[in-house]
Short mmCIF file of C-alpha atoms and ligand atoms in Angstrom, two decimals:
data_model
loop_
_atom_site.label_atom_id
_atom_site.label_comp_id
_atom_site.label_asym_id
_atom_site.label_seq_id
_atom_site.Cartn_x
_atom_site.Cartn_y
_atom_site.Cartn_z
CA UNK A 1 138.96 88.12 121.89
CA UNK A 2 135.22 86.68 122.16
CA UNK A 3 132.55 88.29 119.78
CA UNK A 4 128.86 87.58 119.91
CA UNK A 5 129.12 85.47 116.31
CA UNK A 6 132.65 83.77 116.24
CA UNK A 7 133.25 80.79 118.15
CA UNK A 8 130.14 79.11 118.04
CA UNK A 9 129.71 75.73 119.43
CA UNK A 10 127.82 73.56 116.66
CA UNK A 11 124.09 73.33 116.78
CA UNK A 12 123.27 69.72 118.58
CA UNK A 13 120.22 67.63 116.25
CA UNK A 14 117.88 67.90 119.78
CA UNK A 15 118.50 71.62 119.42
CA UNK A 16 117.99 72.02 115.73
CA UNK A 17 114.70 69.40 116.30
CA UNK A 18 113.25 71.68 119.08
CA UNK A 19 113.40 74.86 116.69
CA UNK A 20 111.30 73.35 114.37
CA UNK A 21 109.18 72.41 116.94
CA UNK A 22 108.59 76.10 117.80
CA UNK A 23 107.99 76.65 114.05
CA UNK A 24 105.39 74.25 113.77
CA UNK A 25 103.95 75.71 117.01
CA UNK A 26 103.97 79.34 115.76
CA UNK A 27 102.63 77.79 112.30
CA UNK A 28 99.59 74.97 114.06
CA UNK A 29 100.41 72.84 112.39
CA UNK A 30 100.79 69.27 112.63
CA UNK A 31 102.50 68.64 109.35
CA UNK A 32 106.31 67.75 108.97
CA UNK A 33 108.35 71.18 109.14
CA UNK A 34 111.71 71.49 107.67
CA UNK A 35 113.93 74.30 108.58
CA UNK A 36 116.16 74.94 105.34
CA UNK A 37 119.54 76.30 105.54
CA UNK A 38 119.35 79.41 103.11
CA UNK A 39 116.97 82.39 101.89
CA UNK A 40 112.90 81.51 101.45
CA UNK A 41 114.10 80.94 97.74
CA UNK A 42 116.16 77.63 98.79
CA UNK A 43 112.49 75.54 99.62
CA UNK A 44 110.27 77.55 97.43
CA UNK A 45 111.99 76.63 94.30
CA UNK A 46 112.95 72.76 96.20
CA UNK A 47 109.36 72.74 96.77
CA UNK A 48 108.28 73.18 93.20
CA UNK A 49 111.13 70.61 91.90
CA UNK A 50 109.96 68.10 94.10
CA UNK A 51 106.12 67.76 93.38
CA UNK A 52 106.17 68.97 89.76
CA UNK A 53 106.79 67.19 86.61
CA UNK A 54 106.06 66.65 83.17
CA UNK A 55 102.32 64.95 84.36
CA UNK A 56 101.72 67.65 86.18
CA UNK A 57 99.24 70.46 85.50
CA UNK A 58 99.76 73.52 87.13
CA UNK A 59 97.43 76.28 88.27
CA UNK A 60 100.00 79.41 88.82
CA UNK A 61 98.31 82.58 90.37
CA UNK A 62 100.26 85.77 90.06
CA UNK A 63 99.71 88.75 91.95
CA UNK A 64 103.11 90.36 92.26
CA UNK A 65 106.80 89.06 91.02
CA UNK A 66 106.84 85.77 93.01
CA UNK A 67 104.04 84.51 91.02
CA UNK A 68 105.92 84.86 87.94
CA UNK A 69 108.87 83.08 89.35
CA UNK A 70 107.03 79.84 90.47
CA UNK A 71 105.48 79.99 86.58
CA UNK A 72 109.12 79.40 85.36
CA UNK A 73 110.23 76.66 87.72
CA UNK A 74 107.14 74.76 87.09
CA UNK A 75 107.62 75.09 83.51
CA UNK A 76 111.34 73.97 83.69
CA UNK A 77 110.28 70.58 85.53
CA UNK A 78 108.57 70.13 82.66
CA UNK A 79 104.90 71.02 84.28
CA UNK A 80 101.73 72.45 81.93
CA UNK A 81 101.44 75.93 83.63
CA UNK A 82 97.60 77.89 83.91
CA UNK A 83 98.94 81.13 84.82
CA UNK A 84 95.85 82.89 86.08
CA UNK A 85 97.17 86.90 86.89
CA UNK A 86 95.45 89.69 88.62
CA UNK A 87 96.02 93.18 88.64
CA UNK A 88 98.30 94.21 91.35
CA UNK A 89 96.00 96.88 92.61
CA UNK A 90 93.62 93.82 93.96
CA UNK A 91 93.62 90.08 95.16
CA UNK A 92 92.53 87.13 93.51
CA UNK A 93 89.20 85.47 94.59
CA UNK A 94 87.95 81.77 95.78
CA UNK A 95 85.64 82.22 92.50
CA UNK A 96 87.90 82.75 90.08
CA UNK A 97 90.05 80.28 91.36
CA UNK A 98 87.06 77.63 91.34
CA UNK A 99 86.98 78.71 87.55
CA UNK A 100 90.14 77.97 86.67
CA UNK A 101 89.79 74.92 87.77
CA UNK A 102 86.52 73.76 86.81
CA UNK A 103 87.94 75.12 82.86
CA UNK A 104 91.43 73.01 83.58
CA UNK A 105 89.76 69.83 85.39
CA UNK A 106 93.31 68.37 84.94
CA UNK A 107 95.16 70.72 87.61
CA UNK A 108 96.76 68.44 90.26
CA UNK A 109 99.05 71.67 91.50
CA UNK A 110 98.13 75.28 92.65
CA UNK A 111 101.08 78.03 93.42
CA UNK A 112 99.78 80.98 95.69
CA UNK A 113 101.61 83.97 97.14
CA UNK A 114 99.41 84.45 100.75
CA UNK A 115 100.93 88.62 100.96
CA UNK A 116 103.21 90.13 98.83
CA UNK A 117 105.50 92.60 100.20
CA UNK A 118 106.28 93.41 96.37
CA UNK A 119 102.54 94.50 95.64
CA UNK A 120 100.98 95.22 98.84
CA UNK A 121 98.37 92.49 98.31
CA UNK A 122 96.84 89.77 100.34
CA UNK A 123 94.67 87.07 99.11
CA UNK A 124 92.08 85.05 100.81
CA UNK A 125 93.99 81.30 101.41
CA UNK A 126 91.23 80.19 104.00
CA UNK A 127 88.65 80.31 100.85
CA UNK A 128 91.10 79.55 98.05
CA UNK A 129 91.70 76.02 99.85
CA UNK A 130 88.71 75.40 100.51
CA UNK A 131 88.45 75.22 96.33
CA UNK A 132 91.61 73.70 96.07
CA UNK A 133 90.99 70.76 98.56
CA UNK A 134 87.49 70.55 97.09
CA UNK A 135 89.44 69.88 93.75
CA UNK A 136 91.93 67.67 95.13
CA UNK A 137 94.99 69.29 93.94
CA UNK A 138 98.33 69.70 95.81
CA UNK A 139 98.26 73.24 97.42
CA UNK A 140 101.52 75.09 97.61
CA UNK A 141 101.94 78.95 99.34
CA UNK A 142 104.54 80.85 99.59
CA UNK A 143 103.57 82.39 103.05
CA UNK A 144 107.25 84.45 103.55
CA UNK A 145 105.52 88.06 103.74
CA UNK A 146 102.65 87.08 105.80
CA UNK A 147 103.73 85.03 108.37
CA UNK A 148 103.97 87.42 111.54
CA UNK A 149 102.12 89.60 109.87
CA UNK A 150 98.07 88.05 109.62
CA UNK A 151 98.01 84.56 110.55
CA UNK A 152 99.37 81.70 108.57
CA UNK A 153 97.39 78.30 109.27
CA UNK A 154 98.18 75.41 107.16
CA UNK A 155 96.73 73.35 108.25
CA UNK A 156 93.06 74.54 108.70
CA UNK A 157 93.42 75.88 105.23
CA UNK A 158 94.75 72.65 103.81
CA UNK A 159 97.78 74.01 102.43
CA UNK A 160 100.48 70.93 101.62
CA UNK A 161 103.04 72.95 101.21
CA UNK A 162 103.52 76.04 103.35
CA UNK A 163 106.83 78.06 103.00
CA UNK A 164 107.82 81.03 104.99
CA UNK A 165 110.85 82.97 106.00
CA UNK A 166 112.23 84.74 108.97
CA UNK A 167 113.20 87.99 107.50
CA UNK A 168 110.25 90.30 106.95
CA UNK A 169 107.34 90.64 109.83
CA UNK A 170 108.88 87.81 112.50
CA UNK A 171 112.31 90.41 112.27
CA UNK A 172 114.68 87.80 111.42
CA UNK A 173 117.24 86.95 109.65
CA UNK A 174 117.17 86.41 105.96
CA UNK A 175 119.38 83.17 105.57
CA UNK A 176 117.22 80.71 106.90
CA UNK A 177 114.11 79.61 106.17
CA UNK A 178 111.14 76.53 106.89
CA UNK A 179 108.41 74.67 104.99
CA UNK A 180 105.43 72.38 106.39
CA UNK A 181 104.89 69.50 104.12
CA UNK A 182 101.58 67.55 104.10
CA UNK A 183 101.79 63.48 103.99
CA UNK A 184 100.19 63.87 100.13
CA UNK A 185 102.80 66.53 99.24
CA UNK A 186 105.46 63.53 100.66
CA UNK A 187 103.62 61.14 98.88
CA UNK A 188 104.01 63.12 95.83
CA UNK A 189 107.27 63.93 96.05
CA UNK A 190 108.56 60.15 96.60
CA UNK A 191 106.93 58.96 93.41
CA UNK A 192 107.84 62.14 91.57
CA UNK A 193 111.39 60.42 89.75
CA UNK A 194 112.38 64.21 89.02
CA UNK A 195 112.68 65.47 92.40
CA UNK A 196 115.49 66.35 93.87
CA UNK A 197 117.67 63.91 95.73
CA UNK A 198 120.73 63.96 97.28
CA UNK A 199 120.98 68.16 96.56
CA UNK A 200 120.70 71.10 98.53
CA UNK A 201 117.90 71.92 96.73
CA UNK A 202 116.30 68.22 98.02
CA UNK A 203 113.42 67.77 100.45
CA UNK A 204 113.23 64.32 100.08
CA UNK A 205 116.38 64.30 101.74
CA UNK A 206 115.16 65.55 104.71
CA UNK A 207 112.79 63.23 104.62
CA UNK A 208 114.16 60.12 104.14
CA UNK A 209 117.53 61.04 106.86
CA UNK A 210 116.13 63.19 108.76
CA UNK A 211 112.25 62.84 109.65
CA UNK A 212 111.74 59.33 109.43
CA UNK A 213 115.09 58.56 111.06
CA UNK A 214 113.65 60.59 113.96
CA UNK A 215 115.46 63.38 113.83
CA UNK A 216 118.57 62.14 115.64
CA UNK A 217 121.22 63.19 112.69
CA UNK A 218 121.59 66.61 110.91
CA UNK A 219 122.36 66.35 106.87
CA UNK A 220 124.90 68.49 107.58
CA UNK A 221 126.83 71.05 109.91
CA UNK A 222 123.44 73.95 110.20
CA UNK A 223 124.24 77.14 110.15
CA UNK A 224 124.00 78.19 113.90
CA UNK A 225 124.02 81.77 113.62
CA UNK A 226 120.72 82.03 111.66
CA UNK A 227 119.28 78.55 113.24
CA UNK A 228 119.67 81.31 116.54
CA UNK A 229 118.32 84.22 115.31
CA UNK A 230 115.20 82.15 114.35
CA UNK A 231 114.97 80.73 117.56
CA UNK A 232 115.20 83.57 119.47
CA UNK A 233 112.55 85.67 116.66
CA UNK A 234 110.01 82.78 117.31
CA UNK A 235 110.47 83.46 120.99
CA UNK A 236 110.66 87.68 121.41
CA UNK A 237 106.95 86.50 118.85
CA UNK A 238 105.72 84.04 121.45
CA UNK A 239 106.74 86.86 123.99
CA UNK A 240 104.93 89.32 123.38
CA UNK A 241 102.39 87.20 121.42
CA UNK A 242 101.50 86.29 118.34
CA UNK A 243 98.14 87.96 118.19
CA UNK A 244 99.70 91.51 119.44
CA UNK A 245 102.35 91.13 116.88
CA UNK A 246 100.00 90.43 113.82
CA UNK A 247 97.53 93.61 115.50
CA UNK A 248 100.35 95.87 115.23
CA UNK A 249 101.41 94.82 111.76
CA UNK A 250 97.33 95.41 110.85
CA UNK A 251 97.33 98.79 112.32
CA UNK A 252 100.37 99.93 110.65
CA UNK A 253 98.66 98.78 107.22
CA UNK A 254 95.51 100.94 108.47
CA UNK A 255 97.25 103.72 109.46
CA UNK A 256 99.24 104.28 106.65
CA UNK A 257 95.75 104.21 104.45
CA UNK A 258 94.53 106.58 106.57
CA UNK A 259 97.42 109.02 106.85
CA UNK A 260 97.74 108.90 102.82
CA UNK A 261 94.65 109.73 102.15
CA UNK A 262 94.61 112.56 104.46
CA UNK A 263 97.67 113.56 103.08
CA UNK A 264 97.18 114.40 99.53
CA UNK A 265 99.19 115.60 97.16
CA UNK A 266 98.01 112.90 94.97
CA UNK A 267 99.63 109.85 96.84
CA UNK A 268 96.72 107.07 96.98
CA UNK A 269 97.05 103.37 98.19
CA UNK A 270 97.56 101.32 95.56
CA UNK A 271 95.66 98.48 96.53
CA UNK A 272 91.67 99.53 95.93
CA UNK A 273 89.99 97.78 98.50
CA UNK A 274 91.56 97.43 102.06
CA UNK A 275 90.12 93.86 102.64
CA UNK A 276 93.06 92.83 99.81
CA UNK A 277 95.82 95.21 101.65
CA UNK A 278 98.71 93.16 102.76
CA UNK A 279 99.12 93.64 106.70
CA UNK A 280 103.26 93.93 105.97
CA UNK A 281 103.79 96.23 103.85
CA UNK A 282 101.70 99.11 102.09
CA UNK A 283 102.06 99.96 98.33
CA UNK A 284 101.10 103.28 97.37
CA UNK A 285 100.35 105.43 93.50
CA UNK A 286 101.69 108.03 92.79
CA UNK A 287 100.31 110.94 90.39
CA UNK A 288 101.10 111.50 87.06
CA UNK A 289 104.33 113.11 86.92
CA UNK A 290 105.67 111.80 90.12
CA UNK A 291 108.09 108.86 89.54
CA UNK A 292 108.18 107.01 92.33
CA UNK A 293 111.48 106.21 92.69
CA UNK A 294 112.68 109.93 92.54
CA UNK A 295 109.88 110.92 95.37
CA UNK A 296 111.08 108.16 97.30
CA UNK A 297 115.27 109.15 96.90
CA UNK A 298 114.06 112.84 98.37
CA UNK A 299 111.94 111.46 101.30
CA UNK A 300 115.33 108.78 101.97
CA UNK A 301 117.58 112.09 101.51
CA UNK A 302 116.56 113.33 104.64
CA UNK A 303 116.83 109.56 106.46
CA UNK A 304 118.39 106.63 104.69
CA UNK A 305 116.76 104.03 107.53
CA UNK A 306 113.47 105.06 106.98
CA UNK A 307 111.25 101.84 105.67
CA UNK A 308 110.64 103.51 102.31
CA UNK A 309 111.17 101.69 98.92
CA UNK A 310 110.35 102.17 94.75
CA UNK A 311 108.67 99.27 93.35
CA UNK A 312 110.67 96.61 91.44
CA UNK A 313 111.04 96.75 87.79
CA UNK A 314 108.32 98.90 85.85
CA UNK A 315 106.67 99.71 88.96
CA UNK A 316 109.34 102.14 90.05
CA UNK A 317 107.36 104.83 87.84
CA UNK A 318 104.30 104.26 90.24
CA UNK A 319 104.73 102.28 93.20
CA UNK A 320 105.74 103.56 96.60
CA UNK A 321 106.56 100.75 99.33
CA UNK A 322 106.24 101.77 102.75
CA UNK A 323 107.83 98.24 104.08
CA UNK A 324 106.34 98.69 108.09
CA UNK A 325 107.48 95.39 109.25
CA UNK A 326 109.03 93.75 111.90
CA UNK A 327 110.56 96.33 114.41
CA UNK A 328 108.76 99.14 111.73
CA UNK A 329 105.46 98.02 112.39
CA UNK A 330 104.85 101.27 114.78
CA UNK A 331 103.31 104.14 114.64
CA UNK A 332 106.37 105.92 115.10
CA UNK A 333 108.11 104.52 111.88
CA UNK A 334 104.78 104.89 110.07
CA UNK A 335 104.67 108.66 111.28
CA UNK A 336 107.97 109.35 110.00
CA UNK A 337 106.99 107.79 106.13
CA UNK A 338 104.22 109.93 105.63
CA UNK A 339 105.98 113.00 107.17
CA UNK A 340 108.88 111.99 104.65
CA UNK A 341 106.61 111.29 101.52
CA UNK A 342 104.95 114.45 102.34
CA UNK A 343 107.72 116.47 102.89
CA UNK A 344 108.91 115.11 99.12
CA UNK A 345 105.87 115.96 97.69
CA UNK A 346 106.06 119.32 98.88
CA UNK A 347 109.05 120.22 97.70
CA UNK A 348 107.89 118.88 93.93
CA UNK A 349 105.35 121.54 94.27
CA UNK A 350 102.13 118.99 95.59
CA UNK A 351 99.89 120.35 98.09
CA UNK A 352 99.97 118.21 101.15
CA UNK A 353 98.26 118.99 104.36
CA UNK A 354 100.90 116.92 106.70
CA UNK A 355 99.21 117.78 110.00
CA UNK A 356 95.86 116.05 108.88
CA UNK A 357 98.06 112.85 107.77
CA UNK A 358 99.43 113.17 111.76
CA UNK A 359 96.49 113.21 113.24
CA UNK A 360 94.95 110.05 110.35
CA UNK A 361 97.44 108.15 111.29
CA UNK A 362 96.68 108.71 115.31
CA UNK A 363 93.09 108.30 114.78
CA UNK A 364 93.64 105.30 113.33
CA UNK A 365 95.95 103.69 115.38
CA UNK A 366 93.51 104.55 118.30
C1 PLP B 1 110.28 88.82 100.58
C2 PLP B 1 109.61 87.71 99.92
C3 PLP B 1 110.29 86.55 99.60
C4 PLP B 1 111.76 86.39 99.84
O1 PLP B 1 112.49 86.97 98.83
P1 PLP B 1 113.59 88.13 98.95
O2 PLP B 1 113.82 88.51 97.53
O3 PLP B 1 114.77 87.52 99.58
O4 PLP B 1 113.06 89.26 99.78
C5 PLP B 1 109.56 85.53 98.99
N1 PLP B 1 108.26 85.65 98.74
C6 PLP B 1 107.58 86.75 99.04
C7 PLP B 1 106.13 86.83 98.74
C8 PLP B 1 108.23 87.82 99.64
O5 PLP B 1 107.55 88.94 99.92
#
């Protein structure tokens, strides 16, 4: 019997060479990109092992739970971490960025998350490298819940090491994954005697047998199934185009701001300012006496496959995730979360006015 997934013939080098092609077309960038064979996590934490060590000095921004992660890697290589944390309600700036580093003159490494799908934030990277370049220090973002969703430009932001992931607004899959890598991020990587080599976890690999020997032989036998499905998400993105994609995924953000808020019942983005609200996903409070994760089971009660989620961890108490990404960035699916929310609300005894959070989210959408 055929099936759509069995039977695969293996993924030829030209093939696997032209995908990344499309990557660093959908990325502009110019850099090296390496497709990795596993979850974002497989070159965010290679990434980190290869340019940090014990010289380095690191300069760790934390906005959400990502953050936090890249603070522990660095530290196990051995790095000296600045962990420089904002609230999750808001971004961090260019200025206190510039701070940090004119107080730790020593940093030769920042960690960023561009949006966090965890927090609902964004943060300004065009600004922040401008800083960071200015400084001189390797630049590494972890760009997995933005890309798709707002644009993602290493290279005009001078980011040297740029990772992002198919699974959230480009609709992928989650088991495969890519990172640009500037000639200094190379550079430091080769001289870093800690990095990995000859591992999975190992860039350098890719480097040395794959880049520079022109691409003509894989590492090993890729995973075709997900090397496809990222293919063919770069091209339904370059179909209907990248700029219409990342619009729709900014007017579901909008929207849903606008609907809450005309809802009521005490629900209230999370994020204060808009400007710092993450295009993929929007995080929202919820009143005292409302845990989230209960108001958030009732509004799933009536439709498990609505894109509704309870923050991670503590934030489960207060943090709403309406995750309208992907195929969910409409204003159908961001309709249906409100409606759902408000609906939840209602039935814990909140006053919610659901046709005025219809007609926000309308408005809105234009
Ligand atoms: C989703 C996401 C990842 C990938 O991690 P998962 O736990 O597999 O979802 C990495 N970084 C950020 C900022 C993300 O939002």
């Amino acid at each position: 019997m055929t099936h759509p997934f069995l039977d695969l013939a293996p993924l030829s080098a030209a093939h696997f060479a032209s995908i990344e092609d499309r990557v660093a077309r959908l990325l502009d960038t110019r850099q090296d990109v390496v497709i990795m064979q596993g979850e974002a996590l497989l070159p965010l934490e290679g990434a980190i092992r290869g340019a940090a060590g014990p010289g380095t000095t690191a300069l760790n921004v934390i906005t959400g739970p990502y953050g936090q992660a890249f603070g522990d890697w660095l530290r196990d290589c051995g790095a000296t971490v600045i962990d420089l944390a904002v609230p999750f309600h808001t971004a961090v700036t260019a200025e206190q960025i510039r701070a940090a580093l004119t107080e730790h003159p020593e940093t030769d490494f920042v960690s960023l998350v561009h949006a966090e799908a965890a927090t609902g934030n964004t943060n300004p990277v065009a600004e922040i490298g401008e800083a960071v370049r200015a400084h001189g220090a390797l630049f590494y973002l972890d760009a997995v819940a933005s890309v798709g969703a707002e644009p993602v430009l290493p290279d005009a932001w001078g980011v040297d090491l740029c990772v992002i992931g198919a699974q959230k607004a480009m609709g992928g899959p989650a088991g495969v994954s890519a990172v640009s890598v500037s000639e200094r991020a190379w550079a430091r990587m080769a001289a870093n005697p800690r990095a990995p080599r000859r591992s999975y976890l190992s860039l350098l690999d890719w480097k040395e047998r794959w880049v520079d020997g022109g691409r003509k032989v894989l590492l090993h036998a890729p995973a075709q199934l997900e090397m496809l499905a990222l293919e063919a998400c770069v091209e339904r993105i370059e179909a209907e185009g990248p700029a219409t994609v990342m619009a729709r995924h900014a007017s579901a953000a909008a929207a849903t701001r606008a609907g809450v808020v005309a809802l009521g019942g005490g629900l209230e983005p999370y994020v204060r300012d808009a400007a710092d609200a993450a295009p993929v996903a929007t995080t929202l409070r919820t009143p005292p006496g409302v845990m989230a994760s209960e108001l958030v089971a009732r509004a799933l009660a009536g439709d498990p496959a609505l894109p509704l989620a309870a923050g991670g961890g503590a934030l489960a108490r207060e943090m709403v995730r309406v995750n309208h990404y992907g195929a969910d960035a409409t204003v159908g699916a961001v309709q249906a979360c409100l409606a759902a929310l408000g609906a939840a609300l209602k039935e814990q005894g909140r006053t919610v006015d659901l046709a005025a959070a219809r007609r926000g989210v309308e408005n809105s959408w234009g």
